[in-house]
Short mmCIF file of C-alpha atoms in Angstrom, two decimals:
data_model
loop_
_atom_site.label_atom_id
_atom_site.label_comp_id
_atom_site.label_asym_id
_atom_site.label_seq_id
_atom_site.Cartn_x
_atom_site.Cartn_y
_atom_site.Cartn_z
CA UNK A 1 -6.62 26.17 -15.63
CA UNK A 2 -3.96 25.72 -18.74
CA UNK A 3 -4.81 22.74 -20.67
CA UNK A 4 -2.79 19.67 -18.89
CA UNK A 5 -0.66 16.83 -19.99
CA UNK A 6 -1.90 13.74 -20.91
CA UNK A 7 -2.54 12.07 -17.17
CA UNK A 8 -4.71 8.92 -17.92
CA UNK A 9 -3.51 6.86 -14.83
CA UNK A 10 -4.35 6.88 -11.48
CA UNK B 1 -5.60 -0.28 -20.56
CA UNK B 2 -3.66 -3.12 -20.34
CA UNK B 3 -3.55 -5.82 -17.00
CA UNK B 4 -1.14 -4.75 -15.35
CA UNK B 5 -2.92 -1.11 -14.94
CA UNK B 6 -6.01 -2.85 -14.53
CA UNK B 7 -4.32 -5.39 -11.83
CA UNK B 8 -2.32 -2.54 -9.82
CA UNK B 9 -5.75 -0.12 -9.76
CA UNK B 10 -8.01 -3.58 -8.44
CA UNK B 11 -4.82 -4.02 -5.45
CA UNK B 12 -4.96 0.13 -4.94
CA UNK B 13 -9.11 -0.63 -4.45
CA UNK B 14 -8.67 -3.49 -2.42
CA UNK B 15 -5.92 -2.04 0.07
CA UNK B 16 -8.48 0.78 0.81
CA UNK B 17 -11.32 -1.50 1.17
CA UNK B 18 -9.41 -3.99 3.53
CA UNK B 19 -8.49 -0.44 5.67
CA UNK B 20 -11.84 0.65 5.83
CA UNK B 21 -13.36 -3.11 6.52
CA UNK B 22 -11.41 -3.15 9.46
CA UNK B 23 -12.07 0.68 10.82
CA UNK B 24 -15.97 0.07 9.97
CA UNK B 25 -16.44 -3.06 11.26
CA UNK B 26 -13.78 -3.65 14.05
CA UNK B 27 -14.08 0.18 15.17
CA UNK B 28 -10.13 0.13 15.44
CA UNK B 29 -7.59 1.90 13.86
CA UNK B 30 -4.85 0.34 16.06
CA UNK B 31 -1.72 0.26 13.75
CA UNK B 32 -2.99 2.19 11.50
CA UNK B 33 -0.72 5.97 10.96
CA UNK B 34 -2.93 9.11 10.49
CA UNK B 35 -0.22 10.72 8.65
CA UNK B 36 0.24 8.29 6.18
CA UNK B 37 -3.77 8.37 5.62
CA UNK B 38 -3.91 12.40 5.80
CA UNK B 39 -0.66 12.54 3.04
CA UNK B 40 -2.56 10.07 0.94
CA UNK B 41 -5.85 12.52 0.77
CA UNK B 42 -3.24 15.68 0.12
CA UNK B 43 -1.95 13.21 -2.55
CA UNK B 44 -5.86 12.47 -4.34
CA UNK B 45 -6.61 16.19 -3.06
CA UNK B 46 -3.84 17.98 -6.05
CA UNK B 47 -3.59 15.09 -8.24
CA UNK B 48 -7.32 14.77 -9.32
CA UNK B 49 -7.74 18.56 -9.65
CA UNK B 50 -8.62 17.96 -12.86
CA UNK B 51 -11.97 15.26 -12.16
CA UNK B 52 -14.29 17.87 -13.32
CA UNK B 53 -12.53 19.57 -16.20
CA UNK B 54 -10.70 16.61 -17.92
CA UNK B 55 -12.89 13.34 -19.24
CA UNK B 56 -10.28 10.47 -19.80
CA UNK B 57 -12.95 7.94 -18.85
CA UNK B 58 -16.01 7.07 -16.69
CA UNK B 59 -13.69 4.13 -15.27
CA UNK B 60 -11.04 7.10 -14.62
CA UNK B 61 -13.33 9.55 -12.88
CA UNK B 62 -15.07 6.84 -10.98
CA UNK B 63 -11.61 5.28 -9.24
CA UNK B 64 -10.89 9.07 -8.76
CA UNK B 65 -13.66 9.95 -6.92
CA UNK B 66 -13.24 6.26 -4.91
CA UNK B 67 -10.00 7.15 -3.98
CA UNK B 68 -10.63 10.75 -2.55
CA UNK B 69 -13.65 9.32 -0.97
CA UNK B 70 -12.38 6.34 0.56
CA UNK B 71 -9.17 8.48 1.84
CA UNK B 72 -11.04 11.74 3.40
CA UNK B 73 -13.12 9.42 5.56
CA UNK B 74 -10.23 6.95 6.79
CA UNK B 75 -9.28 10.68 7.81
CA UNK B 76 -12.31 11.37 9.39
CA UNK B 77 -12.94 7.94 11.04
CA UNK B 78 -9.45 7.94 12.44
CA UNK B 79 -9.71 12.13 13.72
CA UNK B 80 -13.38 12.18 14.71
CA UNK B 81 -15.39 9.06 15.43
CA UNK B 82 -16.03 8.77 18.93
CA UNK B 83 -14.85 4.69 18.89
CA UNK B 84 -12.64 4.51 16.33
CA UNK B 85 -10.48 7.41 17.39
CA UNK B 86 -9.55 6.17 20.48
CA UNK B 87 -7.58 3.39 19.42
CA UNK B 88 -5.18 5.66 17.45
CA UNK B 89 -1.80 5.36 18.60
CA UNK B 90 -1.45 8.88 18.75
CA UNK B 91 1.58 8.77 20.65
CA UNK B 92 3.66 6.60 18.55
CA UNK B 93 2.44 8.46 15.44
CA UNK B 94 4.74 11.38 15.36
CA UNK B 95 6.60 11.50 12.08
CA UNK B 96 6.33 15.24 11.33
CA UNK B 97 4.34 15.93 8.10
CA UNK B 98 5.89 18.72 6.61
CA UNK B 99 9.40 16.99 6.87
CA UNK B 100 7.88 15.75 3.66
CA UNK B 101 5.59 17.77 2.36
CA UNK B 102 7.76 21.00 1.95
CA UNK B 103 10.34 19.34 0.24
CA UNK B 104 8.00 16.92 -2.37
CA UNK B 105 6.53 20.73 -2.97
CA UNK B 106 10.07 23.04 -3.55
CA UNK B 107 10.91 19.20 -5.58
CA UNK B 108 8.17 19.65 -7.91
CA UNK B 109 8.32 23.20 -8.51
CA UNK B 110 12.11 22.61 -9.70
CA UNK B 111 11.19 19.10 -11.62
CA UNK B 112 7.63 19.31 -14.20
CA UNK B 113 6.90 18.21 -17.23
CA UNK B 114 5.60 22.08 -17.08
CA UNK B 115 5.44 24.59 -15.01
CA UNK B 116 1.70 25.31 -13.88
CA UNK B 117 -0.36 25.01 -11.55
CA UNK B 118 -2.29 22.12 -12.10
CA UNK B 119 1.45 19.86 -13.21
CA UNK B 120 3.13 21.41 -10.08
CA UNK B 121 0.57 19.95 -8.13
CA UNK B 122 0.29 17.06 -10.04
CA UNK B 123 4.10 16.17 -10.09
CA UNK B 124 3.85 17.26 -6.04
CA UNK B 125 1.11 14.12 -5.45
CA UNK B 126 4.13 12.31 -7.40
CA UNK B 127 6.45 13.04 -5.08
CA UNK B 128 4.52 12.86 -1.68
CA UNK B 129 2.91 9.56 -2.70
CA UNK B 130 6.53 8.23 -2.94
CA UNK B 131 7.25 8.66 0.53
CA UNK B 132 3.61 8.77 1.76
CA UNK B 133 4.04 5.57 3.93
CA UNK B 134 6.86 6.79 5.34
CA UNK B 135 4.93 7.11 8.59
CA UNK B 136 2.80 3.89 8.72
CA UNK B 137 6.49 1.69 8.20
CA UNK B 138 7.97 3.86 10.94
CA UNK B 139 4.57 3.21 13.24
CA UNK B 140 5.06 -0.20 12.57
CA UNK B 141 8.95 -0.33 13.45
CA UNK B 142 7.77 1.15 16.28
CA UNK B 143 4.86 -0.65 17.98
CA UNK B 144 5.80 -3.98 16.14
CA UNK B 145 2.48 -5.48 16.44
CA UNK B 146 1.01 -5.94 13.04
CA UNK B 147 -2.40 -7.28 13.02
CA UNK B 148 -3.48 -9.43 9.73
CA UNK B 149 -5.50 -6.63 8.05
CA UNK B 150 -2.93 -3.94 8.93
CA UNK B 151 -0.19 -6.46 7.24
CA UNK B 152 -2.64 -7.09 4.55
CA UNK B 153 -3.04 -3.06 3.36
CA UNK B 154 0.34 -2.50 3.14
CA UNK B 155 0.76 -5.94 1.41
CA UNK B 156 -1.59 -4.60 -1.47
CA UNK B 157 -0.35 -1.45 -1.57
CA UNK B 158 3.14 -2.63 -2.64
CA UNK B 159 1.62 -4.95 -5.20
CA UNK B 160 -0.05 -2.70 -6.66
CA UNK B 161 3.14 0.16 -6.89
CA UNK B 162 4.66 -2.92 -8.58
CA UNK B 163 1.84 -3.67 -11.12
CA UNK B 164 1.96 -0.40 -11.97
CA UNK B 165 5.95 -0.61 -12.66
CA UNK B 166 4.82 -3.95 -15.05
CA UNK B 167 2.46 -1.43 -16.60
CA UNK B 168 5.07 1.15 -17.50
CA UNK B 169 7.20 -1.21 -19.10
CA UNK B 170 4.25 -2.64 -20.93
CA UNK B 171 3.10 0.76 -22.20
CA UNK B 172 6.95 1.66 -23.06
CA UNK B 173 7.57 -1.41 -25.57
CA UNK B 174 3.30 -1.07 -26.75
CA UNK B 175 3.05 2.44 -27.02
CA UNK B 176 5.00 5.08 -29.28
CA UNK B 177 6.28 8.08 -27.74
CA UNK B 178 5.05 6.43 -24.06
CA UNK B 179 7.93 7.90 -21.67
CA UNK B 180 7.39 9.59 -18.40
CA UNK B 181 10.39 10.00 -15.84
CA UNK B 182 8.87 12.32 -13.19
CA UNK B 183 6.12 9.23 -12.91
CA UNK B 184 8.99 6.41 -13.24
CA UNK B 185 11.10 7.49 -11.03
CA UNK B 186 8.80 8.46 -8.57
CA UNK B 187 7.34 5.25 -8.39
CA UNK B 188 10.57 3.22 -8.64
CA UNK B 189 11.36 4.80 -5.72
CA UNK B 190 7.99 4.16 -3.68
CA UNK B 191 8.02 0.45 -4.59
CA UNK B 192 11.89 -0.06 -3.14
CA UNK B 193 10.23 1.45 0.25
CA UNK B 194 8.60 -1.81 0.48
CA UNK B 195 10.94 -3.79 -0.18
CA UNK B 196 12.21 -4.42 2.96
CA UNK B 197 8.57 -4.84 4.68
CA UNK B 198 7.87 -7.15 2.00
CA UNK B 199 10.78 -9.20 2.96
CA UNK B 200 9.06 -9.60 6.53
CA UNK B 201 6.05 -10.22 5.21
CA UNK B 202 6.81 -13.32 3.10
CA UNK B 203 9.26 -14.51 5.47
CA UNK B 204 6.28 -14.63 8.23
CA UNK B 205 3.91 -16.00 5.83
CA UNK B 206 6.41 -19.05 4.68
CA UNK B 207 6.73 -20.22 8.03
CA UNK B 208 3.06 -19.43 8.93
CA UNK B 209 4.03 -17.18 11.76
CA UNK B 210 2.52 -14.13 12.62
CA UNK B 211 4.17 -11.40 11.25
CA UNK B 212 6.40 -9.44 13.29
CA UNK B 213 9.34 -6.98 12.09
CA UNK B 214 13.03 -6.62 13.75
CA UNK B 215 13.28 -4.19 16.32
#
């Protein structure tokens, strides 16, 4: 897996 | 986190809990549509493929494991428990589910933020959880009895689509650099699905009638 994007909600 | 997030994730937890109050304890899944439910674990299933690898918080990976939890067994309850299962309105429940799942998919390998595996998917669980209700407001159209807890989940559910649009804005005007349009957009367009049930619902509950929607 590539490093992802900032995904802090649910 | 501010309370709007906070408020829209507590109405998210509570709509789940209210479904799986009434499966557990009345043993009935009348009005309830097993393709909504199975989209909504396809949506948890890709968008928290990264619970093990990426540590936001212990609040984040707790709700994430609630939610894939409490959606695989509405799934299970509603396909394989010997009581439950037979009060699944099988026949009524017959919106097709790759009508929308092949298109949220080709959609979100044409729309990312980037183009990998883990945002396809992610932007994919976007897209499906838009439209993810799709069947359970057609079931209801359909059978037009809506029991109180039935009314109830889809009643949080919409409330907490729109906390999560108060959220956004919050974040936008709090936040530098805070802008997300696959997300927006998305959502925008899952909260105006309700719009119209929501209308029914308030109307029923202003004049204390049960709630019942237009044939």
């Amino acid at each position: 897996f590539e490093t992802s994007l900032d995904h802090d909600e649910l | 986190m501010n309370i709007f997030r906070f408020a829209g994730d507590m109405t998210h937890l509570a709509s789940v809990l209210v479904l799986l109050l009434k499966i557990h304890t009345i043993k009935s899944c009348a009005g309830v549509s097993l393709k909504t439910q199975e989209l909504y674990a396809i949506v948890f299933a890709t968008r928290y493929l990264d619970i093990f690898t990426d540590f936001i918080s212990l609040y984040n990976t707790f709700m994430k494991l609630v939610f894939l939890g409490s959606s695989f067994s509405i799934v299970w309850y509603m396909r394989s428990h010997k009581i439950v299962r037979r009060s699944y309105d099988k026949d009524q429940d017959t919106f097709r589910h790759y009508f929308l799942i092949v298109p949220c998919l080709l959609l979100a390998m044409i729309i990312n933020e980037k183009f990998t595996f883990r945002e396809v998917l992610w932007t994919f669980s976007l897209f499906l959880e838009a439209v993810a209700i799709l069947p359970q407001l057609v079931l209801l159209q359909r059978t037009r009895n809506i029991d109180n807890l039935t009314g109830q989940y889809i009643f949080l559910l919409g409330a907490y689509r729109a906390f999560y649009i108060f959220n956004w804005i919050y974040r936008y005007f709090t936040e530098p650099h805070y802008v997300h349009w696959i997300p927006w957009i998305a959502g925008l367009l899952q909260t105006l699905l309700y719009g119209d049930f929501f209308y029914y619902y308030f109307h029923s509950w202003k004049n204390n009638k049960k709630l019942q929607l237009p044939a």
